[in-house]
Amino acid sequence: MSQGSTDPQGIVGFAAHDHSACTRAALALAEETCAEKGLSFTPVRRRTLEILLESHVALGAYDVLARLAEDGFGSKPPVAYRALGFLMDNGLAHRIERLNAFVACAHPGAAHDPAFFICRKCGAVAEAQGVTPLDASADAAGFAVEKTTIEAEGLCPLCREEAA
Amino acid sequence: MSQGSTDPQGIVGFAAHDHSACTRAALALAEETCAEKGLSFTPVRRRTLEILLESHVALGAYDVLARLAEDGFGSKPPVAYRALGFLMDNGLAHRIERLNAFVACAHPGAAHDPAFFICRKCGAVAEAQGVTPLDASADAAGFAVEKTTIEAEGLCPLCREEAA
DNA sequence: CGGGGGTTGTGATATTATAACATACGCGTT
DNA sequence: AACGCGTATGTTATAATATCACAACCCCCG
């Protein structure tokens, strides 16, 4: 909570920020995106995104499901998995493979090939853009890359400070 | 099956190669490594590695388990998970997060921070070394990287040819 | 009104993974 | 040989994650 430096390299998630503004902007953008593409941003889907947006921590599908059920939505796994699938298909959320968990997209609308930094202590997940380092190796091997999963686990700046 | 070019960038897994030699070498190296470190390379562990080594395709824990059970080892999940855990802890196998599956290490003994290329058609997995592209972004964000997961899904050279 | 696509909900089940505990084995000491 | 100790293996049971198949609904269009 001490520094207001701009996000280096477009990394979002660790730096202190006005989170309610961050949330509002993401929801507005989601609504806009869906309107443009003719997708229905229904109540479950919207609520699911809101739940993910509450923090920059990844949530398991069943955590999301429990929250949805509390709010009066269905209580069976497909409810959560479908809403999360919709958000992922439309670039509004991402799956963190290492954690079998989900986060709201931190760069909605932007070109996507995200990389994630996951703090093992506080669970915060930061999303970086434009890290596509595999192209050289892939080309050399004759491999045609279609999707990438890039995730780093370690300690975020705040938890490092605490540790020291 | 047409070219014998050396592996560019140390990528192993797609190029045609003498697989039985590849297997023998890996097993020998595993034995040596365990001897050096005072680890017991027991029958289940050895057999598990052999099973993974049979192809450069990732196997689920339950696939491995079925094979182990056929061979007279225990038939309950912990048997497979423990053997796989041992191999991973000692750099002899890796987990592919996107697939919830496991492959034998293609560069045993070498420094490790592997990247994987996964063919979505034939399932082959190639392992590249020395792709550590996150350092710059991580440093900029003040994040201390401890472990990385780098996986690309796409089409391998052979499946590309077939598709064309 | 009637059909059709898309969305939500449910029951049932598949797949992946771990916890907790019992048994056996190797090995050094007595 | 008998004991104690650490490691490895095995089992039962259960947790956590994910998907399938089908029914109900809703809304819009013809």
Coordinates of C-alpha atoms in Angstrom, one line a residue, chain B:
Chain B
M1 CA 9.8 -39.7 -40.5
S2 CA 11.9 -38.0 -43.1
Q3 CA 14.5 -35.8 -41.6
G4 CA 17.3 -36.6 -39.1
S5 CA 18.3 -33.0 -38.3
T6 CA 19.7 -32.5 -34.9
D7 CA 17.3 -31.1 -32.3
P8 CA 17.3 -27.4 -32.6
Q9 CA 17.4 -25.6 -29.3
G10 CA 17.7 -28.8 -27.5
I11 CA 14.1 -29.8 -28.2
V12 CA 13.4 -33.5 -27.9
G13 CA 10.3 -35.4 -28.7
F14 CA 9.2 -34.7 -32.2
A15 CA 12.2 -35.6 -34.3
A16 CA 12.6 -39.2 -35.4
H17 CA 15.1 -41.0 -33.1
D18 CA 16.3 -44.3 -31.9
H19 CA 13.7 -44.7 -29.2
S20 CA 15.0 -47.8 -27.6
A21 CA 18.4 -46.1 -27.2
C22 CA 16.6 -43.1 -25.8
T23 CA 14.8 -45.2 -23.3
R24 CA 17.9 -47.2 -22.2
A25 CA 19.9 -44.0 -21.8
A26 CA 17.2 -42.5 -19.6
L27 CA 16.9 -45.5 -17.4
A28 CA 20.7 -45.7 -17.0
L29 CA 20.8 -42.1 -16.1
A30 CA 18.0 -42.4 -13.6
E31 CA 19.8 -45.3 -12.0
E32 CA 23.0 -43.4 -11.8
T33 CA 21.3 -40.3 -10.5
C34 CA 19.6 -42.2 -7.7
A35 CA 22.7 -44.0 -6.8
E36 CA 24.6 -40.7 -6.5
K37 CA 21.9 -39.1 -4.3
G38 CA 21.3 -42.2 -2.2
L39 CA 17.8 -42.7 -3.4
S40 CA 16.2 -46.0 -3.9
F41 CA 15.2 -46.6 -7.4
T42 CA 12.7 -49.4 -6.5
P43 CA 10.8 -51.6 -8.9
V44 CA 7.6 -49.6 -8.9
R45 CA 9.5 -46.4 -9.5
R46 CA 11.6 -48.0 -12.2
R47 CA 8.6 -49.5 -13.9
T48 CA 6.7 -46.2 -13.7
L49 CA 9.6 -44.5 -15.5
E50 CA 9.7 -47.2 -18.1
I51 CA 6.0 -46.8 -18.8
L52 CA 6.4 -43.1 -19.2
L53 CA 9.4 -43.7 -21.4
E54 CA 7.5 -45.9 -23.8
S55 CA 6.4 -42.9 -25.8
H56 CA 6.7 -39.2 -25.8
V57 CA 3.0 -38.8 -25.0
A58 CA 1.8 -37.7 -21.6
L59 CA 0.0 -40.3 -19.6
G60 CA -2.6 -39.7 -16.9
A61 CA -1.9 -41.0 -13.4
Y62 CA -4.7 -43.6 -13.8
D63 CA -3.3 -44.8 -17.1
V64 CA 0.0 -45.4 -15.4
L65 CA -1.8 -47.0 -12.5
A66 CA -3.5 -49.5 -14.7
R67 CA -0.2 -50.5 -16.3
L68 CA 1.4 -50.9 -12.9
A69 CA -1.5 -53.0 -11.6
E70 CA -1.3 -55.2 -14.7
D71 CA 2.4 -55.8 -13.8
G72 CA 1.5 -56.9 -10.3
F73 CA 2.0 -53.7 -8.4
G74 CA -0.7 -52.1 -6.2
S75 CA -3.8 -50.9 -7.9
K76 CA -4.8 -48.0 -5.8
P77 CA -4.2 -44.3 -6.8
P78 CA -1.5 -43.6 -4.2
V79 CA 0.7 -46.2 -5.8
A80 CA 0.9 -44.3 -9.0
Y81 CA 0.9 -40.8 -7.5
R82 CA 3.7 -41.7 -5.2
A83 CA 5.9 -43.1 -7.9
L84 CA 5.2 -40.2 -10.1
G85 CA 5.9 -37.8 -7.3
F86 CA 9.2 -39.5 -6.7
L87 CA 10.2 -39.1 -10.3
M88 CA 9.2 -35.5 -10.4
D89 CA 10.9 -34.6 -7.2
N90 CA 14.1 -36.0 -8.7
G91 CA 13.9 -34.5 -12.1
L92 CA 13.1 -37.7 -13.9
A93 CA 9.6 -36.8 -15.0
H94 CA 7.4 -33.7 -15.4
R95 CA 3.8 -32.9 -15.0
I96 CA 1.9 -31.3 -17.9
E97 CA -0.6 -29.0 -16.2
R98 CA -2.8 -28.5 -19.2
L99 CA -3.3 -32.2 -19.5
N100 CA -3.2 -33.3 -15.9
A101 CA -0.7 -35.8 -17.1
F102 CA 2.9 -36.9 -16.9
V103 CA 5.9 -37.4 -19.2
A104 CA 9.4 -38.7 -18.6
C105 CA 12.0 -36.0 -18.5
A106 CA 13.7 -35.6 -21.8
H107 CA 16.8 -33.9 -20.4
P108 CA 17.4 -35.8 -17.2
G109 CA 20.3 -34.4 -15.2
A110 CA 20.2 -31.1 -17.0
A111 CA 19.4 -27.8 -15.3
H112 CA 15.6 -27.6 -15.2
D113 CA 13.1 -25.0 -16.1
P114 CA 11.4 -26.8 -18.9
A115 CA 9.0 -25.7 -21.5
F116 CA 6.7 -28.1 -23.3
F117 CA 5.3 -28.2 -26.8
I118 CA 2.1 -30.4 -26.9
C119 CA 0.7 -31.6 -30.1
R120 CA -3.1 -31.6 -29.9
K121 CA -3.4 -34.1 -32.7
C122 CA -1.0 -36.9 -31.8
G123 CA -0.4 -36.0 -28.2
A124 CA 3.4 -36.0 -28.5
V125 CA 5.1 -33.7 -26.0
A126 CA 8.5 -32.2 -26.7
E127 CA 10.6 -30.6 -24.0
A128 CA 12.7 -27.5 -24.5
Q129 CA 15.3 -26.3 -22.1
G130 CA 16.4 -22.9 -21.2
V131 CA 13.3 -20.9 -22.0
T132 CA 13.1 -18.5 -19.1
P133 CA 11.4 -15.5 -20.6
L134 CA 9.7 -14.2 -17.5
D135 CA 12.7 -12.8 -15.7
A136 CA 12.5 -9.3 -17.2
S137 CA 8.8 -8.9 -16.5
A138 CA 9.1 -10.4 -13.1
D139 CA 12.0 -8.2 -12.1
A140 CA 10.1 -5.2 -13.3
A141 CA 7.1 -6.2 -11.2
G142 CA 9.3 -7.0 -8.1
F143 CA 8.1 -10.6 -8.3
A144 CA 10.5 -13.4 -7.2
V145 CA 9.9 -16.3 -9.5
E146 CA 10.5 -19.8 -8.0
K147 CA 8.9 -22.2 -10.5
T148 CA 7.5 -21.7 -14.0
T149 CA 5.0 -23.6 -16.0
I150 CA 5.4 -23.0 -19.7
E151 CA 3.4 -25.1 -22.1
A152 CA 2.4 -24.5 -25.7
E153 CA -0.4 -26.4 -27.5
G154 CA -0.4 -26.7 -31.2
L155 CA 0.6 -29.0 -34.1
C156 CA 3.8 -30.9 -34.3
P157 CA 5.8 -31.0 -37.5
L158 CA 4.5 -34.4 -38.5
C159 CA 0.9 -33.6 -37.9
R160 CA 1.3 -30.3 -39.8
E161 CA 2.5 -32.2 -42.8
E162 CA -0.4 -34.6 -42.6
A163 CA -2.8 -31.7 -42.4
A164 CA -1.3 -30.1 -45.5

